[in-house]
Tab-separated table of C-alpha atoms in Angstrom:
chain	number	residue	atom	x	y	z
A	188	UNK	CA	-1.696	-20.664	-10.714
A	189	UNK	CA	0.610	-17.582	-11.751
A	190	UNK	CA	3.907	-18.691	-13.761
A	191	UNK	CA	6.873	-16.194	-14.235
A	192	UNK	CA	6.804	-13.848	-16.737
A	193	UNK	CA	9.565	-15.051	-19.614
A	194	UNK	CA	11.797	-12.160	-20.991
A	195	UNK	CA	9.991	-10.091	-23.553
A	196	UNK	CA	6.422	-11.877	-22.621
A	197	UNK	CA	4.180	-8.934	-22.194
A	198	UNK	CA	2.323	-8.211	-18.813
A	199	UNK	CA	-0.614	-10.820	-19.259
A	200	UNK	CA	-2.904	-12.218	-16.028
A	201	UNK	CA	-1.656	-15.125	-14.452
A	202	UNK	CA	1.803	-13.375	-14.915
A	203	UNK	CA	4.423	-12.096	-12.095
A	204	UNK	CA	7.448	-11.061	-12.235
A	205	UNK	CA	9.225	-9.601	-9.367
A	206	UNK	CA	12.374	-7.964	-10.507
A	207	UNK	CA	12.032	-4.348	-11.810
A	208	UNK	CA	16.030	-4.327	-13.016
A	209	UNK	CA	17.360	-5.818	-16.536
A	210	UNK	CA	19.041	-9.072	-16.942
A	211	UNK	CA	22.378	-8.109	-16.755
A	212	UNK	CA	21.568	-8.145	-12.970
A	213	UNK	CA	22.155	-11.737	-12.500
A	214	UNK	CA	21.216	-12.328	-8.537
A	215	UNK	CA	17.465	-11.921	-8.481
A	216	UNK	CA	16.887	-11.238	-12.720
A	217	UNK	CA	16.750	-15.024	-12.829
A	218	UNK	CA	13.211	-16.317	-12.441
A	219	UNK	CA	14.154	-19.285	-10.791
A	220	UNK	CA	15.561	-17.533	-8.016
A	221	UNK	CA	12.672	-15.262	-7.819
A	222	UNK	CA	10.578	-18.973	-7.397
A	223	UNK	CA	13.487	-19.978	-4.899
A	224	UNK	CA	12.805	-16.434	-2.808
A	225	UNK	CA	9.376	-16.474	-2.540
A	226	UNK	CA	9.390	-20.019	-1.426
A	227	UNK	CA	11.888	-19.383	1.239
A	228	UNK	CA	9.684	-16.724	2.702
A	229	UNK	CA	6.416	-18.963	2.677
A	230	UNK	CA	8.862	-21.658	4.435
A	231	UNK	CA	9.949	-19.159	7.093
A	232	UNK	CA	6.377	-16.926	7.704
A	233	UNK	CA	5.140	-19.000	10.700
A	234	UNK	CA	8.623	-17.758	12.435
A	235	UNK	CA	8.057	-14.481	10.737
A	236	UNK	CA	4.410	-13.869	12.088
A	237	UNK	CA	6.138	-13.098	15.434
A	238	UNK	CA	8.047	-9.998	14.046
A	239	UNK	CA	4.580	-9.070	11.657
A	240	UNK	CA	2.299	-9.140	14.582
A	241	UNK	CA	4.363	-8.643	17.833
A	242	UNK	CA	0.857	-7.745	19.922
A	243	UNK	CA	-1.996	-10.090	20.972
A	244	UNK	CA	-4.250	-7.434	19.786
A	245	UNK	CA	-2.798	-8.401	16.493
A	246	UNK	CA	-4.668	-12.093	15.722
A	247	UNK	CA	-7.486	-10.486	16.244
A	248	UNK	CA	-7.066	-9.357	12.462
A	249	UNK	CA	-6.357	-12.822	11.633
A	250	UNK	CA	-8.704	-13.810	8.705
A	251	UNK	CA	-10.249	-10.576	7.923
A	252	UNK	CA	-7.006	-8.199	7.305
A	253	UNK	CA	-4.305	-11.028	7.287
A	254	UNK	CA	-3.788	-14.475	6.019
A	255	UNK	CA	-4.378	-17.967	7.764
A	256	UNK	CA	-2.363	-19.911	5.688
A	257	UNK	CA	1.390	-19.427	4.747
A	258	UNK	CA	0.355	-19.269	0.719
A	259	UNK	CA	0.876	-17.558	-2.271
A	260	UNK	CA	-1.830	-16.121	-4.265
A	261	UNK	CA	-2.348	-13.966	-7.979
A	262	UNK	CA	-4.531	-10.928	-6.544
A	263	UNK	CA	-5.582	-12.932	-3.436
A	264	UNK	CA	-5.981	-10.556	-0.625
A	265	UNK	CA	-6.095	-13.038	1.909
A	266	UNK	CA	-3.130	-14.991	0.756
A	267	UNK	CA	0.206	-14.176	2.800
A	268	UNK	CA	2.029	-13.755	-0.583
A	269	UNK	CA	-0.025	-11.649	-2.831
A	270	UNK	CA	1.256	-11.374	-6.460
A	271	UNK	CA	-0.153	-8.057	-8.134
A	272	UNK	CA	0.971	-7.923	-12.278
A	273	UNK	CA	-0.312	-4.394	-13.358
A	274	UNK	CA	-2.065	-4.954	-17.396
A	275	UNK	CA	-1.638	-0.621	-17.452
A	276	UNK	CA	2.319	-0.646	-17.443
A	277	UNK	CA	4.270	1.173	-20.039
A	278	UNK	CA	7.152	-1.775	-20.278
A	279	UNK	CA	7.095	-5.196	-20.097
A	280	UNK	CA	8.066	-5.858	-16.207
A	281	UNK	CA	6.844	-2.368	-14.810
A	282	UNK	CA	4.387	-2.615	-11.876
A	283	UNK	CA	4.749	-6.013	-11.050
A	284	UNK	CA	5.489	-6.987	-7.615
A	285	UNK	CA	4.573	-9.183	-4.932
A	286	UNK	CA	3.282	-8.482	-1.253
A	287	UNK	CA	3.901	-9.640	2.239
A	288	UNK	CA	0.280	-9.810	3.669
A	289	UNK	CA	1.264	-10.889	7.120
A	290	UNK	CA	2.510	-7.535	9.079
A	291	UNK	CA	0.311	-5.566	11.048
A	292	UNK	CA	0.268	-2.206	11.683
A	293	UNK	CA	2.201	-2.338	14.856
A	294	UNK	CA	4.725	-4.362	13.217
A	295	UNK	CA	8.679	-2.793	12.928
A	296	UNK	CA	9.201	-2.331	8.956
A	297	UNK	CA	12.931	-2.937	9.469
A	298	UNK	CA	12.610	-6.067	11.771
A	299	UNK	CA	9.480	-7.529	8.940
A	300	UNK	CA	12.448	-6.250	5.961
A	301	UNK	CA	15.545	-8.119	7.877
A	302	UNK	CA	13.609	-11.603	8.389
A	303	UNK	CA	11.567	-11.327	4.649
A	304	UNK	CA	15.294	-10.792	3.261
A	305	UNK	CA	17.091	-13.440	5.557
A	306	UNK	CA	14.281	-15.863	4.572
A	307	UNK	CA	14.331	-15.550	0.891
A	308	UNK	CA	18.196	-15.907	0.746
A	309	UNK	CA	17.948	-19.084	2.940
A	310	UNK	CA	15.151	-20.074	0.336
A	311	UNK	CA	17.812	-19.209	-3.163
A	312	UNK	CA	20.736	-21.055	-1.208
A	313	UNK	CA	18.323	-23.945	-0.285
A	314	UNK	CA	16.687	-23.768	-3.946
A	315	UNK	CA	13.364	-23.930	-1.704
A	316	UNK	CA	10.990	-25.158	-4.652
A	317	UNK	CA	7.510	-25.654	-3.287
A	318	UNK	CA	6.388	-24.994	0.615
A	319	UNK	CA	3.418	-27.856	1.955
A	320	UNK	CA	0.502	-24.795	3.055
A	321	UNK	CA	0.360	-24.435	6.601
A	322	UNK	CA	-1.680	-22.476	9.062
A	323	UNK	CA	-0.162	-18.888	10.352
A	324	UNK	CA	0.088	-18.700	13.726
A	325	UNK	CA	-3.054	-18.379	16.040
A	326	UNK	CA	-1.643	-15.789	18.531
A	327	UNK	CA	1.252	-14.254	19.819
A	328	UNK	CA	2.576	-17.525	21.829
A	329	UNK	CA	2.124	-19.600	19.038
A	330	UNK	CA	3.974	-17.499	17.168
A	331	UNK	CA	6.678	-17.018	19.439
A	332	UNK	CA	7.763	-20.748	19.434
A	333	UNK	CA	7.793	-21.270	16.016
A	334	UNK	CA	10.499	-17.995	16.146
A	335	UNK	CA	12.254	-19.835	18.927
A	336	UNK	CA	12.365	-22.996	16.555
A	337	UNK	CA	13.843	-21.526	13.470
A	338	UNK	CA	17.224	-20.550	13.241
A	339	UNK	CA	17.679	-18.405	10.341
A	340	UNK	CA	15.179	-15.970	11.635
A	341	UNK	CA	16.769	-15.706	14.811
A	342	UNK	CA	19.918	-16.096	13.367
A	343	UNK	CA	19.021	-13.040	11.277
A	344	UNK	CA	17.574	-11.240	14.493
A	345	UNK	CA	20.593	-11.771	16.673
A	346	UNK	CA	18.912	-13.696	19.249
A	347	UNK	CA	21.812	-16.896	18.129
């Protein structure tokens, strides 16, 4: 599995690291909140799935073009959290970054931005360590009441 890059480790594979800013940043320069983050958006993408795919039309991508399961993956294209660490960068940290496979197309950028960003502070204030794999919703319905059962993302969306 990947581990976090430590300060001054080159860029190596099996190696993420998703803040681009120095240290002196404190808020996300710490790799455990980075691990907290990224935990709190695999504990919140079955909610999020509605907002990523808000058309029927899009499960019919489901397992070709986007994940099944809510899990992170180094360079997995069909994981829903893909981390990418770039062996060509000029400094240590340069590059590196991690994806959101879930949206489709069709999907509202600043809707997917507002619920990834809700759900990774509610995983650093949780200190979300590890999320059990689960399946991504099936279709739009399914989808729809996991939203309606999780209230940060609706908190975060205005709908409580």
């Amino acid at each position: 599995p990947p581990r976090p890059r430590e300060a001054g480790e080159t860029n190596e594979p099996g190696c993420f690291n998703l803040d681009h800013s120095n240290a002196s940043k404190p808020y996300l320069a710490s790799l455990a909140a980075q691990a907290h983050f990224v935990a709190g958006v695999l504990d919140h993408c079955s909610a999020i799935a509605a907002i990523c795919s808000p058309s029927p039309p899009c499960y019919h991508r489901r397992g070709q073009w986007s994940p099944v399961k809510n899990n992170y993956g180094f360079e997995d294209r069909t994981a829903c959290i893909r981390g990418k660490c770039d062996n060509r960068a000029i400094e240590p940290g340069d590059n590196n970054y991690f994806e959101l496979r879930l949206p489709s197309s069709a999907a509202n950028p600043y809707l997917v931005l507002l619920c990834v960003v809700a759900a990774g502070l509610d995983g650093i204030r949780k200190r979300t360590e590890t999320v059990v794999e689960r399946p991504t919703p099936a279709s739009l319905g399914e989808a729809l009441e996991c939203l309606e059962k999780d209230p940060v993302i609706c908190e975060a969306l205005g709908i409580r």
